XYZ file of C-alpha atoms in Angstrom:
72
model
C 39.909 -26.390 -3.793
C 37.564 -27.803 -0.745
C 34.724 -29.518 -2.467
C 31.482 -28.088 -2.936
C 29.874 -31.007 -0.320
C 32.615 -30.041 2.287
C 31.945 -26.288 2.150
C 34.279 -25.186 -0.171
C 32.670 -21.822 -1.994
C 35.651 -20.850 -4.871
C 35.173 -22.612 -8.102
C 38.604 -23.448 -9.813
C 38.980 -24.459 -13.306
C 40.585 -28.045 -13.597
C 41.638 -29.951 -17.000
C 38.768 -32.349 -17.506
C 41.197 -35.404 -17.119
C 42.922 -33.975 -13.844
C 40.013 -33.165 -11.932
C 38.867 -36.643 -12.686
C 42.347 -37.871 -11.445
C 42.057 -35.679 -8.522
C 38.358 -37.581 -6.920
C 39.333 -40.676 -8.363
C 42.908 -40.206 -6.088
C 40.946 -38.845 -2.620
C 37.770 -38.651 -1.943
C 36.180 -34.981 -0.767
C 36.713 -35.553 2.888
C 40.387 -35.736 2.107
C 40.358 -32.981 -0.409
C 38.802 -30.982 2.298
C 41.228 -31.964 4.920
C 44.240 -32.243 3.174
C 44.976 -31.482 -0.154
C 42.866 -28.404 -0.172
C 45.789 -25.652 -2.441
C 47.505 -26.851 -5.503
C 50.931 -27.577 -3.559
C 49.246 -29.748 -1.086
C 48.148 -31.828 -4.146
C 50.978 -31.907 -6.524
C 52.999 -32.900 -3.285
C 51.045 -36.719 -3.041
C 53.342 -38.643 -5.656
C 50.444 -40.298 -6.696
C 49.032 -36.653 -8.758
C 53.103 -35.338 -9.054
C 53.854 -38.688 -11.105
C 50.042 -37.640 -13.428
C 50.840 -35.066 -13.677
C 54.732 -35.442 -14.645
C 52.516 -38.289 -17.954
C 49.726 -35.435 -18.198
C 52.168 -32.142 -19.362
C 53.611 -34.276 -22.423
C 50.167 -34.253 -23.916
C 48.834 -31.699 -26.127
C 46.208 -29.461 -23.859
C 42.958 -30.868 -26.133
C 44.081 -34.749 -24.680
C 41.198 -36.536 -23.118
C 41.611 -39.771 -22.185
C 38.655 -41.222 -22.233
C 39.046 -44.821 -21.220
C 36.523 -45.982 -17.869
C 36.858 -44.408 -14.520
C 38.988 -46.040 -12.345
C 37.993 -47.100 -9.241
C 37.858 -43.993 -6.025
C 39.667 -45.069 -2.966
C 37.207 -44.636 0.190
């Protein structure tokens, strides 16, 4: 799961809210370097807490609130 901007070629379906959370938490360089697998992403404490929270929501759930600032 390496971003295209970092040389990734595979496509993976990701729910919109999850995709936004991933990109709000990590830069594309961090994703390519340290979090290129689902296992690595889920092991990160912030993502693990998010997964636990969003797991309880219905499949059509989408939080339309403002996008958080990204860490760089």
